């Protein structure tokens, strides 16, 4: 039997597999439970740093940061000699320059920072003559020019049907203002209204429907506690289903993927990632949540190994990555693992226990090959978070960004899709393209093992 022709990809930011699996069959997730009864439910590994701009870029392009070049929520732009900040917090955005941070987040990430070698699902599908749509998804680069509804942003290229926090909209939908009350769920309420509008009109072949409020709540309340927000996410998904006349009609028309971009773990301690480097010349630290990049910004800076060794005995730093010639080095508690890429694969030399986290070898190699990553990249230890540029953190709540399993593993629910459940977030875009008979771009590094 031929499956449904179109596809809806739902991304619920920060939803952990444990939270989804525990809530299926309960009153918090009636729509997701009904979908799950017809679905394959699996788990996939995210990319590193496991932070939203990096993860959504990986979902959109099917590539790690070596190709899509988005290294973190905050990073040093070597070409422009300045920090890029995608909104770790309001304080961090203000510290980086509010106008600049807004522009980087809403326009610059897609128009300038997202790697030229990367191809987004929106670009690949549009090139194949298919109609693409996205709601609030921040890695949106596509082929259709859209003018903003506010004067200061300038036009961007997105999917054909592009709806982005009232700032860009392909058509008038009557959806409410997204930022009127974020804590009460107005961002996802906007997404839900636009999603229903799109499904009612059957106005796309591929829809990427992004819900961000669950992550926002989990940062405040801690992982696996935001059941009320998950219920709102479920209602938003239920709204799409109803707009197609119920589950049978919905699944006749669409294959469905529901997934998350990263997990969350509890924050019990906060560190200033720049502190161990305060006496080092020409050294800059870009830190946020549970990952940090250390950059050599001038000739006076110590070499990468010396910078990495500064973090020996630092309780907040678990895995410290750097490059030494053509070898990638991972350091943890004084033990080391060297990774050397060869034509046959990746050769490991040293203590393999240094990188025992999910898909860690591929993720470590990928971030070290990212042209915008630091000379040293730090994955935080369990329970630790790095304060951002504005000094903000989520002590007592939740965070993510590290290689650790809790930050890195996401649920994936698939209905009407051929083949096994995706094992990595970078497997999703190729699966979407395969669904439409479109060939995926040939990136070298997806998974090392
Ligand atoms: Zn987050």
CSV table of C-alpha atoms and ligand atoms in Angstrom, one decimal:
chain,number,residue,atom,x,y,z
A,1,UNK,CA,0.0,0.0,0.0
A,2,UNK,CA,1.2,3.5,-0.8
A,3,UNK,CA,1.7,5.7,2.3
A,4,UNK,CA,0.6,9.3,2.7
A,5,UNK,CA,2.2,11.7,0.2
A,6,UNK,CA,2.9,14.6,2.5
A,7,UNK,CA,4.7,15.0,5.8
A,8,UNK,CA,4.4,16.9,9.0
A,9,UNK,CA,7.5,17.2,11.3
A,10,UNK,CA,6.7,18.4,14.8
A,11,UNK,CA,9.6,19.6,17.0
A,12,UNK,CA,8.8,20.0,20.7
A,13,UNK,CA,11.8,21.9,22.1
A,14,UNK,CA,13.5,20.2,25.1
A,15,UNK,CA,11.1,17.3,25.5
A,16,UNK,CA,12.9,14.3,27.0
A,17,UNK,CA,12.2,10.7,26.1
A,18,UNK,CA,11.4,9.9,29.7
A,19,UNK,CA,8.8,12.7,30.0
A,20,UNK,CA,7.1,11.7,26.7
A,21,UNK,CA,7.2,8.0,27.5
A,22,UNK,CA,5.8,8.5,31.0
A,23,UNK,CA,3.0,10.8,29.8
A,24,UNK,CA,1.7,8.6,27.0
A,25,UNK,CA,-1.6,7.0,28.0
A,26,UNK,CA,-2.2,9.7,30.6
A,27,UNK,CA,-4.5,12.7,30.5
A,28,UNK,CA,-1.6,15.1,29.6
A,29,UNK,CA,-1.2,13.7,26.1
A,30,UNK,CA,-4.4,12.5,24.5
A,31,UNK,CA,-3.3,13.5,20.9
A,32,UNK,CA,0.2,12.2,21.2
A,33,UNK,CA,-1.1,9.0,22.8
A,34,UNK,CA,-3.5,8.4,19.9
A,35,UNK,CA,-0.6,9.1,17.4
A,36,UNK,CA,1.7,6.8,19.4
A,37,UNK,CA,-0.7,3.9,19.1
A,38,UNK,CA,-0.1,3.9,15.4
A,39,UNK,CA,3.6,5.0,15.6
A,40,UNK,CA,7.1,3.7,16.0
A,41,UNK,CA,8.5,5.3,19.2
A,42,UNK,CA,12.3,5.5,19.3
A,43,UNK,CA,15.1,7.6,20.7
A,44,UNK,CA,17.7,9.5,18.8
A,45,UNK,CA,20.9,11.3,19.7
A,46,UNK,CA,21.2,15.0,19.2
A,47,UNK,CA,24.3,17.0,18.1
A,48,UNK,CA,26.8,18.8,20.3
A,49,UNK,CA,26.6,21.4,21.8
A,50,UNK,CA,23.0,20.1,22.5
A,51,UNK,CA,21.6,23.7,22.3
A,52,UNK,CA,18.6,24.8,20.2
A,53,UNK,CA,20.3,26.8,17.4
A,54,UNK,CA,22.8,24.0,16.9
A,55,UNK,CA,20.2,21.2,17.1
A,56,UNK,CA,17.6,22.9,14.9
A,57,UNK,CA,20.3,23.5,12.3
A,58,UNK,CA,21.1,19.8,12.4
A,59,UNK,CA,17.4,18.8,12.1
A,60,UNK,CA,17.0,21.2,9.1
A,61,UNK,CA,20.2,20.2,7.3
A,62,UNK,CA,20.9,16.6,8.3
A,63,UNK,CA,24.4,17.7,9.2
A,64,UNK,CA,26.4,18.4,12.3
A,65,UNK,CA,28.2,21.7,13.0
A,66,UNK,CA,31.1,20.8,10.8
A,67,UNK,CA,28.8,21.5,7.9
A,68,UNK,CA,26.1,23.8,9.2
A,69,UNK,CA,28.7,25.9,11.1
A,70,UNK,CA,26.3,27.0,13.9
A,71,UNK,CA,28.5,26.2,17.0
A,72,UNK,CA,26.5,27.4,20.1
A,73,UNK,CA,24.0,29.9,21.4
A,74,UNK,CA,26.9,32.3,21.8
A,75,UNK,CA,30.2,32.3,19.8
A,76,UNK,CA,33.1,34.5,18.6
A,77,UNK,CA,32.8,35.6,15.0
A,78,UNK,CA,36.5,35.5,13.9
A,79,UNK,CA,35.8,37.3,10.6
A,80,UNK,CA,34.0,40.2,12.3
A,81,UNK,CA,35.9,40.1,15.6
A,82,UNK,CA,32.7,40.1,17.7
A,83,UNK,CA,30.4,37.9,19.7
A,84,UNK,CA,27.3,36.4,18.2
A,85,UNK,CA,24.5,35.8,20.8
A,86,UNK,CA,21.3,34.1,19.8
A,87,UNK,CA,19.4,35.0,23.0
A,88,UNK,CA,20.7,32.9,25.9
A,89,UNK,CA,18.7,35.3,28.1
A,90,UNK,CA,17.6,38.9,27.9
A,91,UNK,CA,20.6,39.8,30.0
A,92,UNK,CA,23.0,38.1,27.6
A,93,UNK,CA,21.3,39.7,24.6
A,94,UNK,CA,21.7,43.1,26.2
A,95,UNK,CA,25.3,42.4,27.1
A,96,UNK,CA,26.0,41.5,23.4
A,97,UNK,CA,24.0,44.5,22.2
A,98,UNK,CA,20.3,44.0,22.0
A,99,UNK,CA,19.7,45.2,18.4
A,100,UNK,CA,22.7,43.1,17.2
A,101,UNK,CA,21.5,40.0,19.1
A,102,UNK,CA,18.0,40.3,17.8
A,103,UNK,CA,19.2,40.6,14.2
A,104,UNK,CA,21.7,37.7,14.6
A,105,UNK,CA,18.9,35.5,16.0
A,106,UNK,CA,16.1,36.4,13.6
A,107,UNK,CA,18.0,37.0,10.4
A,108,UNK,CA,21.8,36.6,10.6
A,109,UNK,CA,21.8,32.9,11.7
A,110,UNK,CA,20.1,31.9,8.5
A,111,UNK,CA,21.2,34.6,6.1
A,112,UNK,CA,24.9,34.7,7.1
A,113,UNK,CA,26.0,32.1,9.6
A,114,UNK,CA,24.4,28.9,8.4
A,115,UNK,CA,27.1,27.2,6.3
A,116,UNK,CA,27.0,27.5,2.5
A,117,UNK,CA,27.7,23.8,2.1
A,118,UNK,CA,24.7,22.9,4.1
A,119,UNK,CA,21.4,22.3,2.3
A,120,UNK,CA,18.2,22.7,4.4
A,121,UNK,CA,15.1,20.5,3.8
A,122,UNK,CA,13.3,23.6,2.7
A,123,UNK,CA,15.9,24.3,0.0
A,124,UNK,CA,16.1,20.7,-1.2
A,125,UNK,CA,12.3,20.2,-1.3
A,126,UNK,CA,11.7,23.6,-3.0
A,127,UNK,CA,14.3,22.7,-5.6
A,128,UNK,CA,12.3,19.6,-6.3
A,129,UNK,CA,9.1,21.6,-6.8
A,130,UNK,CA,7.5,20.8,-3.5
A,131,UNK,CA,5.7,23.2,-1.3
A,132,UNK,CA,7.3,23.8,2.1
A,133,UNK,CA,6.0,25.4,5.2
A,134,UNK,CA,7.4,26.3,8.6
A,135,UNK,CA,6.0,27.8,11.8
A,136,UNK,CA,8.4,29.5,14.3
A,137,UNK,CA,11.3,27.2,13.3
A,138,UNK,CA,14.5,29.1,13.7
A,139,UNK,CA,16.7,27.3,11.1
A,140,UNK,CA,14.4,28.3,8.3
A,141,UNK,CA,16.6,29.0,5.3
A,142,UNK,CA,14.7,28.4,2.1
A,143,UNK,CA,14.1,29.7,-1.5
A,144,UNK,CA,11.2,32.1,-1.1
A,145,UNK,CA,11.9,35.8,-0.3
A,146,UNK,CA,9.8,37.2,2.6
A,147,UNK,CA,9.5,40.8,3.7
A,148,UNK,CA,9.2,41.3,7.5
A,149,UNK,CA,6.2,43.0,9.2
A,150,UNK,CA,8.6,45.3,11.1
A,151,UNK,CA,11.0,47.8,9.5
A,152,UNK,CA,14.3,46.9,11.1
A,153,UNK,CA,14.9,43.3,9.9
A,154,UNK,CA,15.0,43.3,6.2
A,155,UNK,CA,13.9,40.5,3.9
A,156,UNK,CA,14.9,36.8,4.4
A,157,UNK,CA,14.7,33.6,2.4
A,158,UNK,CA,12.5,31.0,3.9
A,159,UNK,CA,10.0,28.2,3.1
A,160,UNK,CA,7.2,29.1,0.7
A,161,UNK,CA,4.7,29.3,3.6
A,162,UNK,CA,6.8,31.0,6.3
A,163,UNK,CA,5.3,32.0,9.6
A,164,UNK,CA,7.7,33.3,12.2
A,165,UNK,CA,6.5,35.0,15.5
A,166,UNK,CA,4.4,37.5,13.6
A,167,UNK,CA,7.6,39.0,12.1
A,168,UNK,CA,7.3,37.1,8.9
A,169,UNK,CA,4.1,35.7,7.5
A,170,UNK,CA,3.4,34.4,4.1
A,171,UNK,CA,-0.3,35.1,4.4
A,172,UNK,CA,-2.8,36.6,6.8
A,173,UNK,CA,-4.0,33.9,9.2
A,174,UNK,CA,-5.7,35.8,12.1
A,175,UNK,CA,-3.3,34.1,14.6
A,176,UNK,CA,-2.8,36.0,17.9
A,177,UNK,CA,0.4,37.9,18.8
A,178,UNK,CA,3.1,35.5,19.7
A,179,UNK,CA,5.0,37.5,22.3
A,180,UNK,CA,2.1,39.0,24.3
A,181,UNK,CA,2.7,36.6,27.2
A,182,UNK,CA,5.4,34.0,26.7
A,183,UNK,CA,5.2,32.4,30.2
A,184,UNK,CA,1.5,31.8,29.7
A,185,UNK,CA,2.1,30.1,26.4
A,186,UNK,CA,1.4,32.8,23.8
A,187,UNK,CA,4.2,31.7,21.5
A,188,UNK,CA,2.9,28.2,21.1
A,189,UNK,CA,-0.7,29.5,20.9
A,190,UNK,CA,0.4,31.5,17.9
A,191,UNK,CA,2.0,28.4,16.4
A,192,UNK,CA,-1.1,26.3,17.1
A,193,UNK,CA,-3.3,28.8,15.3
A,194,UNK,CA,-1.1,29.1,12.2
A,195,UNK,CA,-0.7,25.3,12.1
A,196,UNK,CA,-4.4,24.7,12.1
A,197,UNK,CA,-4.8,27.3,9.4
A,198,UNK,CA,-2.2,25.6,7.2
A,199,UNK,CA,-3.6,22.1,7.7
A,200,UNK,CA,-7.2,23.3,7.1
A,201,UNK,CA,-6.1,24.7,3.7
A,202,UNK,CA,-3.9,21.6,3.0
A,203,UNK,CA,-1.4,24.3,1.9
A,204,UNK,CA,1.9,22.4,1.8
A,205,UNK,CA,3.7,19.2,1.1
A,206,UNK,CA,6.1,19.5,4.1
A,207,UNK,CA,5.3,21.4,7.3
A,208,UNK,CA,7.9,21.9,10.1
A,209,UNK,CA,5.8,22.8,13.1
A,210,UNK,CA,7.9,24.0,16.1
A,211,UNK,CA,6.8,24.4,19.7
A,212,UNK,CA,9.3,26.2,22.0
A,213,UNK,CA,7.4,26.7,25.2
A,214,UNK,CA,8.2,23.3,26.7
A,215,UNK,CA,11.9,24.1,26.9
A,216,UNK,CA,11.3,27.5,28.3
A,217,UNK,CA,9.2,25.9,31.1
A,218,UNK,CA,11.7,23.1,31.8
A,219,UNK,CA,14.6,25.7,32.2
A,220,UNK,CA,12.5,27.3,35.0
A,221,UNK,CA,10.9,24.3,36.6
A,222,UNK,CA,13.5,21.5,35.9
A,223,UNK,CA,13.4,18.6,33.6
A,224,UNK,CA,10.4,16.2,33.4
A,225,UNK,CA,8.1,18.5,35.5
A,226,UNK,CA,6.3,20.8,33.0
A,227,UNK,CA,3.3,18.6,32.5
A,228,UNK,CA,0.9,21.5,32.0
A,229,UNK,CA,3.0,22.8,29.1
A,230,UNK,CA,3.2,19.4,27.6
A,231,UNK,CA,-0.6,19.3,27.7
A,232,UNK,CA,-0.6,22.6,25.7
A,233,UNK,CA,1.9,21.1,23.2
A,234,UNK,CA,-0.4,18.1,22.9
A,235,UNK,CA,-3.4,20.4,22.3
A,236,UNK,CA,-1.4,22.1,19.5
A,237,UNK,CA,-0.7,18.7,17.9
A,238,UNK,CA,-4.4,17.8,18.4
A,239,UNK,CA,-5.4,21.0,16.7
A,240,UNK,CA,-3.5,19.9,13.5
A,241,UNK,CA,-5.2,16.5,13.7
A,242,UNK,CA,-8.7,18.1,14.0
A,243,UNK,CA,-8.0,20.5,11.2
A,244,UNK,CA,-7.6,17.4,8.9
A,245,UNK,CA,-11.0,16.0,10.2
A,246,UNK,CA,-9.6,13.6,12.8
A,247,UNK,CA,-6.7,11.1,13.1
A,248,UNK,CA,-7.7,8.9,10.2
A,249,UNK,CA,-7.9,11.8,7.8
A,250,UNK,CA,-4.7,13.3,9.2
A,251,UNK,CA,-2.7,10.1,8.8
A,252,UNK,CA,-4.2,9.5,5.3
A,253,UNK,CA,-2.8,12.8,4.2
A,254,UNK,CA,0.4,13.1,6.2
A,255,UNK,CA,3.3,10.9,7.4
A,256,UNK,CA,4.2,12.3,10.8
A,257,UNK,CA,7.4,12.7,12.9
A,258,UNK,CA,7.2,14.1,16.4
A,259,UNK,CA,10.5,14.7,18.0
A,260,UNK,CA,12.6,16.9,20.2
A,261,UNK,CA,15.9,18.7,19.6
A,262,UNK,CA,17.7,18.0,22.9
A,263,UNK,CA,17.0,16.9,26.4
A,264,UNK,CA,17.4,18.7,29.8
A,265,UNK,CA,19.1,17.9,33.0
A,266,UNK,CA,18.9,19.4,36.5
A,267,UNK,CA,21.2,22.3,37.4
A,268,UNK,CA,22.7,22.1,40.9
A,269,UNK,CA,25.8,24.2,40.5
A,270,UNK,CA,26.8,27.3,38.5
A,271,UNK,CA,30.3,28.2,37.2
A,272,UNK,CA,31.8,31.1,35.4
A,273,UNK,CA,33.5,29.4,32.5
A,274,UNK,CA,35.9,32.3,31.9
A,275,UNK,CA,37.3,32.2,35.5
A,276,UNK,CA,40.1,29.7,34.9
A,277,UNK,CA,41.3,31.8,31.9
A,278,UNK,CA,41.2,35.3,33.6
A,279,UNK,CA,45.0,35.7,33.5
A,280,UNK,CA,45.5,34.4,29.9
A,281,UNK,CA,46.1,37.0,27.3
A,282,UNK,CA,44.1,37.1,24.0
A,283,UNK,CA,41.7,34.5,25.3
A,284,UNK,CA,37.9,34.8,25.1
A,285,UNK,CA,35.3,32.4,26.5
A,286,UNK,CA,31.8,32.1,25.0
A,287,UNK,CA,29.6,30.1,27.5
A,288,UNK,CA,25.9,29.5,28.0
A,289,UNK,CA,23.9,26.7,29.5
A,290,UNK,CA,26.1,23.5,29.6
A,291,UNK,CA,28.8,24.1,26.9
A,292,UNK,CA,31.6,26.6,26.4
A,293,UNK,CA,34.0,27.6,23.6
A,294,UNK,CA,37.4,29.0,24.4
A,295,UNK,CA,38.9,31.1,21.6
A,296,UNK,CA,42.5,32.3,21.0
A,297,UNK,CA,41.8,35.8,19.7
A,298,UNK,CA,45.5,36.9,19.3
A,299,UNK,CA,49.1,35.7,19.1
A,300,UNK,CA,49.6,36.1,22.9
A,301,UNK,CA,47.1,33.3,23.7
A,302,UNK,CA,48.5,30.0,25.0
A,303,UNK,CA,48.1,27.1,22.6
A,304,UNK,CA,45.0,24.9,22.7
A,305,UNK,CA,46.5,22.2,24.8
A,306,UNK,CA,47.7,24.6,27.4
A,307,UNK,CA,44.2,26.2,27.5
A,308,UNK,CA,42.6,22.8,27.8
A,309,UNK,CA,44.9,21.9,30.6
A,310,UNK,CA,43.8,25.0,32.6
A,311,UNK,CA,40.5,23.0,33.1
A,312,UNK,CA,42.2,20.0,34.8
A,313,UNK,CA,40.6,19.7,38.2
A,314,UNK,CA,37.8,22.2,37.3
A,315,UNK,CA,34.6,20.5,38.6
A,316,UNK,CA,32.3,22.2,36.1
A,317,UNK,CA,34.2,20.9,33.0
A,318,UNK,CA,33.7,17.2,32.1
A,319,UNK,CA,35.0,16.7,28.6
A,320,UNK,CA,37.4,19.2,27.1
A,321,UNK,CA,38.0,19.0,23.3
A,322,UNK,CA,40.7,20.6,21.2
A,323,UNK,CA,42.8,20.0,18.1
A,324,UNK,CA,46.5,19.3,17.9
A,325,UNK,CA,47.6,19.3,14.3
A,326,UNK,CA,45.2,16.9,12.4
A,327,UNK,CA,44.3,15.0,15.6
A,328,UNK,CA,41.3,15.7,17.7
A,329,UNK,CA,41.9,15.3,21.4
A,330,UNK,CA,39.3,14.7,24.1
A,331,UNK,CA,40.4,15.2,27.7
A,332,UNK,CA,38.6,14.2,30.9
A,333,UNK,CA,40.0,13.9,34.4
A,334,UNK,CA,43.5,13.9,33.0
A,335,UNK,CA,42.8,11.0,30.7
A,336,UNK,CA,43.0,11.5,27.0
A,337,UNK,CA,41.6,10.0,23.8
A,338,UNK,CA,43.0,11.0,20.4
A,339,UNK,CA,40.7,10.8,17.3
A,340,UNK,CA,42.3,10.6,13.9
A,341,UNK,CA,40.0,10.5,10.8
A,342,UNK,CA,41.3,8.2,8.1
A,343,UNK,CA,39.8,7.0,4.8
A,344,UNK,CA,38.6,3.9,6.6
A,345,UNK,CA,36.9,5.7,9.5
A,346,UNK,CA,38.1,7.1,12.8
A,347,UNK,CA,41.1,5.7,14.6
A,348,UNK,CA,41.0,6.0,18.4
A,349,UNK,CA,44.1,6.1,20.5
A,350,UNK,CA,44.0,6.3,24.3
A,351,UNK,CA,41.2,5.9,26.9
A,352,UNK,CA,37.9,5.2,25.1
A,353,UNK,CA,36.1,5.9,28.4
A,354,UNK,CA,36.7,9.7,27.8
A,355,UNK,CA,34.0,9.7,25.2
A,356,UNK,CA,31.5,7.2,26.5
A,357,UNK,CA,28.4,9.5,25.9
A,358,UNK,CA,25.9,8.8,23.1
A,359,UNK,CA,27.4,9.2,19.6
A,360,UNK,CA,30.2,11.2,21.3
A,361,UNK,CA,33.0,10.4,18.8
A,362,UNK,CA,31.1,11.8,15.8
A,363,UNK,CA,29.8,14.7,17.8
A,364,UNK,CA,33.2,15.6,19.2
A,365,UNK,CA,34.8,15.4,15.7
A,366,UNK,CA,32.1,17.5,14.2
A,367,UNK,CA,32.3,20.4,16.6
A,368,UNK,CA,36.1,20.5,16.3
A,369,UNK,CA,35.7,20.7,12.5
A,370,UNK,CA,33.2,23.6,12.8
A,371,UNK,CA,35.0,26.8,11.6
A,372,UNK,CA,33.1,28.9,14.2
A,373,UNK,CA,33.9,26.6,17.2
A,374,UNK,CA,36.4,27.6,19.9
A,375,UNK,CA,40.0,26.4,19.9
A,376,UNK,CA,38.9,24.5,23.0
A,377,UNK,CA,35.3,23.2,23.5
A,378,UNK,CA,34.0,22.3,26.9
A,379,UNK,CA,31.1,19.9,27.8
A,380,UNK,CA,29.9,20.6,31.3
A,381,UNK,CA,29.9,18.0,34.1
A,382,UNK,CA,26.6,16.6,35.4
A,383,UNK,CA,24.6,19.1,37.4
A,384,UNK,CA,26.8,22.1,36.3
A,385,UNK,CA,25.8,25.1,34.2
A,386,UNK,CA,27.9,28.0,32.9
A,387,UNK,CA,26.5,31.5,33.5
A,388,UNK,CA,25.8,33.4,30.3
A,389,UNK,CA,27.1,36.8,29.1
A,390,UNK,CA,24.6,38.5,31.3
A,391,UNK,CA,25.4,36.3,34.3
A,392,UNK,CA,22.1,34.5,34.0
A,393,UNK,CA,21.7,30.7,34.8
A,394,UNK,CA,19.0,28.2,35.6
A,395,UNK,CA,20.1,27.1,39.1
A,396,UNK,CA,17.4,24.9,40.6
A,397,UNK,CA,15.9,24.4,37.2
A,398,UNK,CA,17.0,22.6,34.0
A,399,UNK,CA,19.6,23.1,31.3
A,400,UNK,CA,21.3,21.3,28.4
A,401,UNK,CA,24.2,21.6,26.0
A,402,UNK,CA,26.6,18.9,27.1
A,403,UNK,CA,27.5,15.5,25.5
A,404,UNK,CA,25.9,13.8,28.5
A,405,UNK,CA,23.0,11.4,27.8
A,406,UNK,CA,20.3,13.4,29.6
A,407,UNK,CA,21.0,16.5,27.5
A,408,UNK,CA,21.5,14.6,24.3
A,409,UNK,CA,18.9,11.9,23.8
A,410,UNK,CA,15.5,12.8,22.3
A,411,UNK,CA,12.3,11.0,21.6
A,412,UNK,CA,11.2,10.3,18.0
A,413,UNK,CA,7.8,9.2,17.1
A,414,UNK,CA,7.2,8.3,13.4
A,415,UNK,CA,4.0,7.3,11.6
A,416,UNK,CA,3.8,6.4,7.9
A,417,UNK,CA,7.5,6.5,7.3
A,418,UNK,CA,9.5,3.7,5.6
A,419,UNK,CA,12.5,2.2,7.4
A,420,UNK,CA,13.8,2.2,11.0
A,421,UNK,CA,13.4,5.0,13.5
A,422,UNK,CA,16.1,7.7,13.0
A,423,UNK,CA,19.0,7.1,15.4
A,424,UNK,CA,20.4,10.7,15.3
A,425,UNK,CA,18.9,14.1,14.7
A,426,UNK,CA,21.0,14.3,11.5
A,427,UNK,CA,19.1,11.3,10.1
A,428,UNK,CA,15.8,13.1,10.1
A,429,UNK,CA,16.3,15.5,7.1
A,430,UNK,CA,17.6,12.6,4.8
A,431,UNK,CA,14.5,10.6,5.9
A,432,UNK,CA,12.2,13.5,5.1
A,433,UNK,CA,13.9,13.9,1.7
A,434,UNK,CA,13.7,10.2,1.0
A,435,UNK,CA,9.9,10.3,1.7
A,436,UNK,CA,9.6,12.7,-1.2
A,437,UNK,CA,12.0,10.8,-3.4
A,438,UNK,CA,14.6,13.6,-3.1
A,439,UNK,CA,18.3,12.8,-2.8
A,440,UNK,CA,20.0,14.0,0.4
A,441,UNK,CA,23.2,16.0,0.1
A,442,UNK,CA,26.4,13.9,0.5
A,443,UNK,CA,28.0,15.1,3.8
A,444,UNK,CA,31.1,13.2,4.9
A,445,UNK,CA,30.5,12.9,8.6
A,446,UNK,CA,27.1,11.7,10.0
A,447,UNK,CA,28.1,9.1,12.5
A,448,UNK,CA,31.5,7.7,13.3
A,449,UNK,CA,30.5,4.4,14.7
B,1,LIG,ZN1,16.8,25.4,26.2
